[in-house]
Amino acid sequence: MKKLYFLFIGLLSGLSFAQVTFNPGIRLGANISHLSDGQTNYWYNDYQSYYQYGADKFDIKSKVDFYIGFQANIRFAKFYALQPELYYTRQGAKFESENPGVETKTVDLSYVGAAVVNKFYFDKFNIHFGPTLEFLTDSKNIPSPIGVDLGILLGAGYDITKNIGVEARIKKGFVHVYNDHTNVTFQTGVYYTFNLKK
């Protein structure tokens, strides 16, 4: 029991006296997004402002867009950092009708969001996860979407150099932003970290 006690105290002491570093940075990349659930049998008519019901069914396909943001990497230990993030992200989906005569509609959803990311390092590799909170700033081809989305992200990254790295993430929303549909977004991109003088 005493050995476990001293081991625990030693671990806390090591973390307490470790030098904490703060390095801001930027993130930029591509979103491959869609709305959850496979089909819907209604569509919103932009020009006459009514719901169109009928036999047509629409497959929900992914659309490609982008994200850009800022990160603040707070390194508490060699193996762990807490990384708050602020970003702008463009998401949405394509609604493709099973009827060849019906036009494909592209839903655009733009958000300003924040995340609190926990990063665990294994040499140059890292895995990371955390909650996200996003506020809708603009939408297109979708009637009355919910203005706030709460989600979680899970990803991995690799530091190419001391300043440049690549990352890939999956981000899943929990809020039904439109009827029973939620946001699902795969992100892949790069990040650049600025070294601050001590």
PDB file of N, CA and C in Angstrom, residues 99-135:
ATOM      1  N   ASN A  99     -35.679   9.483 -58.201  1.00  0.00           N
ATOM      2  CA  ASN A  99     -36.353   9.775 -59.467  1.00  0.00           C
ATOM      3  C   ASN A  99     -35.405  10.592 -60.342  1.00  0.00           C
ATOM      4  N   PRO A 100     -34.985  10.072 -61.499  1.00  0.00           N
ATOM      5  CA  PRO A 100     -34.018  10.794 -62.345  1.00  0.00           C
ATOM      6  C   PRO A 100     -34.488  12.173 -62.769  1.00  0.00           C
ATOM      7  N   GLY A 101     -35.784  12.417 -62.738  1.00  0.00           N
ATOM      8  CA  GLY A 101     -36.300  13.701 -63.187  1.00  0.00           C
ATOM      9  C   GLY A 101     -36.264  14.796 -62.143  1.00  0.00           C
ATOM     10  N   VAL A 102     -35.892  14.458 -60.912  1.00  0.00           N
ATOM     11  CA  VAL A 102     -35.874  15.444 -59.833  1.00  0.00           C
ATOM     12  C   VAL A 102     -34.446  15.919 -59.586  1.00  0.00           C
ATOM     13  N   GLU A 103     -34.291  17.219 -59.481  1.00  0.00           N
ATOM     14  CA  GLU A 103     -32.965  17.829 -59.331  1.00  0.00           C
ATOM     15  C   GLU A 103     -32.350  17.500 -57.967  1.00  0.00           C
ATOM     16  N   THR A 104     -31.040  17.254 -57.963  1.00  0.00           N
ATOM     17  CA  THR A 104     -30.310  17.058 -56.718  1.00  0.00           C
ATOM     18  C   THR A 104     -30.187  18.392 -55.979  1.00  0.00           C
ATOM     19  N   LYS A 105     -30.468  18.360 -54.677  1.00  0.00           N
ATOM     20  CA  LYS A 105     -30.375  19.567 -53.865  1.00  0.00           C
ATOM     21  C   LYS A 105     -29.152  19.482 -52.960  1.00  0.00           C
ATOM     22  N   THR A 106     -28.453  20.591 -52.804  1.00  0.00           N
ATOM     23  CA  THR A 106     -27.299  20.647 -51.904  1.00  0.00           C
ATOM     24  C   THR A 106     -27.638  21.508 -50.699  1.00  0.00           C
ATOM     25  N   VAL A 107     -27.565  20.905 -49.517  1.00  0.00           N
ATOM     26  CA  VAL A 107     -27.813  21.612 -48.268  1.00  0.00           C
ATOM     27  C   VAL A 107     -26.489  22.167 -47.748  1.00  0.00           C
ATOM     28  N   ASP A 108     -26.443  23.455 -47.471  1.00  0.00           N
ATOM     29  CA  ASP A 108     -25.255  24.101 -46.918  1.00  0.00           C
ATOM     30  C   ASP A 108     -25.547  24.567 -45.495  1.00  0.00           C
ATOM     31  N   LEU A 109     -24.671  24.194 -44.570  1.00  0.00           N
ATOM     32  CA  LEU A 109     -24.771  24.618 -43.177  1.00  0.00           C
ATOM     33  C   LEU A 109     -23.420  25.180 -42.750  1.00  0.00           C
ATOM     34  N   SER A 110     -23.400  26.441 -42.342  1.00  0.00           N
ATOM     35  CA  SER A 110     -22.156  27.076 -41.907  1.00  0.00           C
ATOM     36  C   SER A 110     -22.227  27.338 -40.406  1.00  0.00           C
ATOM     37  N   TYR A 111     -21.133  27.013 -39.707  1.00  0.00           N
ATOM     38  CA  TYR A 111     -21.089  27.149 -38.254  1.00  0.00           C
ATOM     39  C   TYR A 111     -19.830  27.880 -37.800  1.00  0.00           C
ATOM     40  N   VAL A 112     -19.949  28.593 -36.700  1.00  0.00           N
ATOM     41  CA  VAL A 112     -18.802  29.028 -35.907  1.00  0.00           C
ATOM     42  C   VAL A 112     -18.817  28.161 -34.656  1.00  0.00           C
ATOM     43  N   GLY A 113     -17.693  27.515 -34.364  1.00  0.00           N
ATOM     44  CA  GLY A 113     -17.689  26.539 -33.283  1.00  0.00           C
ATOM     45  C   GLY A 113     -16.481  26.643 -32.376  1.00  0.00           C
ATOM     46  N   ALA A 114     -16.562  25.883 -31.289  1.00  0.00           N
ATOM     47  CA  ALA A 114     -15.475  25.778 -30.324  1.00  0.00           C
ATOM     48  C   ALA A 114     -15.354  24.332 -29.886  1.00  0.00           C
ATOM     49  N   ALA A 115     -14.135  23.913 -29.580  1.00  0.00           N
ATOM     50  CA  ALA A 115     -13.878  22.557 -29.103  1.00  0.00           C
ATOM     51  C   ALA A 115     -12.840  22.603 -27.998  1.00  0.00           C
ATOM     52  N   VAL A 116     -12.918  21.628 -27.097  1.00  0.00           N
ATOM     53  CA  VAL A 116     -11.894  21.437 -26.067  1.00  0.00           C
ATOM     54  C   VAL A 116     -11.321  20.048 -26.286  1.00  0.00           C
ATOM     55  N   VAL A 117     -10.114  19.995 -26.857  1.00  0.00           N
ATOM     56  CA  VAL A 117      -9.534  18.746 -27.345  1.00  0.00           C
ATOM     57  C   VAL A 117      -8.466  18.239 -26.375  1.00  0.00           C
ATOM     58  N   ASN A 118      -8.574  16.978 -25.996  1.00  0.00           N
ATOM     59  CA  ASN A 118      -7.551  16.291 -25.209  1.00  0.00           C
ATOM     60  C   ASN A 118      -6.635  15.532 -26.158  1.00  0.00           C
ATOM     61  N   LYS A 119      -5.332  15.836 -26.115  1.00  0.00           N
ATOM     62  CA  LYS A 119      -4.374  15.208 -27.034  1.00  0.00           C
ATOM     63  C   LYS A 119      -3.378  14.356 -26.250  1.00  0.00           C
ATOM     64  N   PHE A 120      -3.217  13.118 -26.683  1.00  0.00           N
ATOM     65  CA  PHE A 120      -2.265  12.187 -26.075  1.00  0.00           C
ATOM     66  C   PHE A 120      -1.194  11.852 -27.103  1.00  0.00           C
ATOM     67  N   TYR A 121       0.063  12.091 -26.751  1.00  0.00           N
ATOM     68  CA  TYR A 121       1.173  11.985 -27.691  1.00  0.00           C
ATOM     69  C   TYR A 121       1.933  10.667 -27.534  1.00  0.00           C
ATOM     70  N   PHE A 122       2.305  10.103 -28.672  1.00  0.00           N
ATOM     71  CA  PHE A 122       3.173   8.932 -28.745  1.00  0.00           C
ATOM     72  C   PHE A 122       4.271   9.269 -29.743  1.00  0.00           C
ATOM     73  N   ASP A 123       5.336   9.911 -29.231  1.00  0.00           N
ATOM     74  CA  ASP A 123       6.385  10.462 -30.080  1.00  0.00           C
ATOM     75  C   ASP A 123       5.764  11.504 -31.013  1.00  0.00           C
ATOM     76  N   LYS A 124       5.824  11.305 -32.331  1.00  0.00           N
ATOM     77  CA  LYS A 124       5.273  12.278 -33.264  1.00  0.00           C
ATOM     78  C   LYS A 124       3.780  12.074 -33.538  1.00  0.00           C
ATOM     79  N   PHE A 125       3.251  10.958 -33.132  1.00  0.00           N
ATOM     80  CA  PHE A 125       1.833  10.683 -33.330  1.00  0.00           C
ATOM     81  C   PHE A 125       1.020  11.190 -32.139  1.00  0.00           C
ATOM     82  N   ASN A 126      -0.243  11.483 -32.396  1.00  0.00           N
ATOM     83  CA  ASN A 126      -1.150  11.811 -31.303  1.00  0.00           C
ATOM     84  C   ASN A 126      -2.556  11.312 -31.627  1.00  0.00           C
ATOM     85  N   ILE A 127      -3.293  10.990 -30.591  1.00  0.00           N
ATOM     86  CA  ILE A 127      -4.723  10.749 -30.720  1.00  0.00           C
ATOM     87  C   ILE A 127      -5.423  11.804 -29.889  1.00  0.00           C
ATOM     88  N   HIS A 128      -6.607  12.206 -30.317  1.00  0.00           N
ATOM     89  CA  HIS A 128      -7.274  13.290 -29.612  1.00  0.00           C
ATOM     90  C   HIS A 128      -8.789  13.135 -29.677  1.00  0.00           C
ATOM     91  N   PHE A 129      -9.452  13.697 -28.666  1.00  0.00           N
ATOM     92  CA  PHE A 129     -10.911  13.659 -28.618  1.00  0.00           C
ATOM     93  C   PHE A 129     -11.397  14.802 -27.740  1.00  0.00           C
ATOM     94  N   GLY A 130     -12.674  15.147 -27.889  1.00  0.00           N
ATOM     95  CA  GLY A 130     -13.238  16.194 -27.056  1.00  0.00           C
ATOM     96  C   GLY A 130     -14.602  16.636 -27.536  1.00  0.00           C
ATOM     97  N   PRO A 131     -15.294  17.455 -26.729  1.00  0.00           N
ATOM     98  CA  PRO A 131     -16.617  17.950 -27.089  1.00  0.00           C
ATOM     99  C   PRO A 131     -16.540  19.163 -28.016  1.00  0.00           C
ATOM    100  N   THR A 132     -17.613  19.386 -28.770  1.00  0.00           N
ATOM    101  CA  THR A 132     -17.712  20.538 -29.666  1.00  0.00           C
ATOM    102  C   THR A 132     -19.045  21.245 -29.442  1.00  0.00           C
ATOM    103  N   LEU A 133     -19.041  22.550 -29.647  1.00  0.00           N
ATOM    104  CA  LEU A 133     -20.257  23.355 -29.588  1.00  0.00           C
ATOM    105  C   LEU A 133     -20.232  24.304 -30.774  1.00  0.00           C
ATOM    106  N   GLU A 134     -21.272  24.247 -31.623  1.00  0.00           N
ATOM    107  CA  GLU A 134     -21.281  25.025 -32.863  1.00  0.00           C
ATOM    108  C   GLU A 134     -22.576  25.835 -32.984  1.00  0.00           C
ATOM    109  N   PHE A 135     -22.437  27.052 -33.507  1.00  0.00           N
ATOM    110  CA  PHE A 135     -23.572  27.954 -33.696  1.00  0.00           C
ATOM    111  C   PHE A 135     -23.758  28.205 -35.194  1.00  0.00           C
TER     112      PHE A 135
END
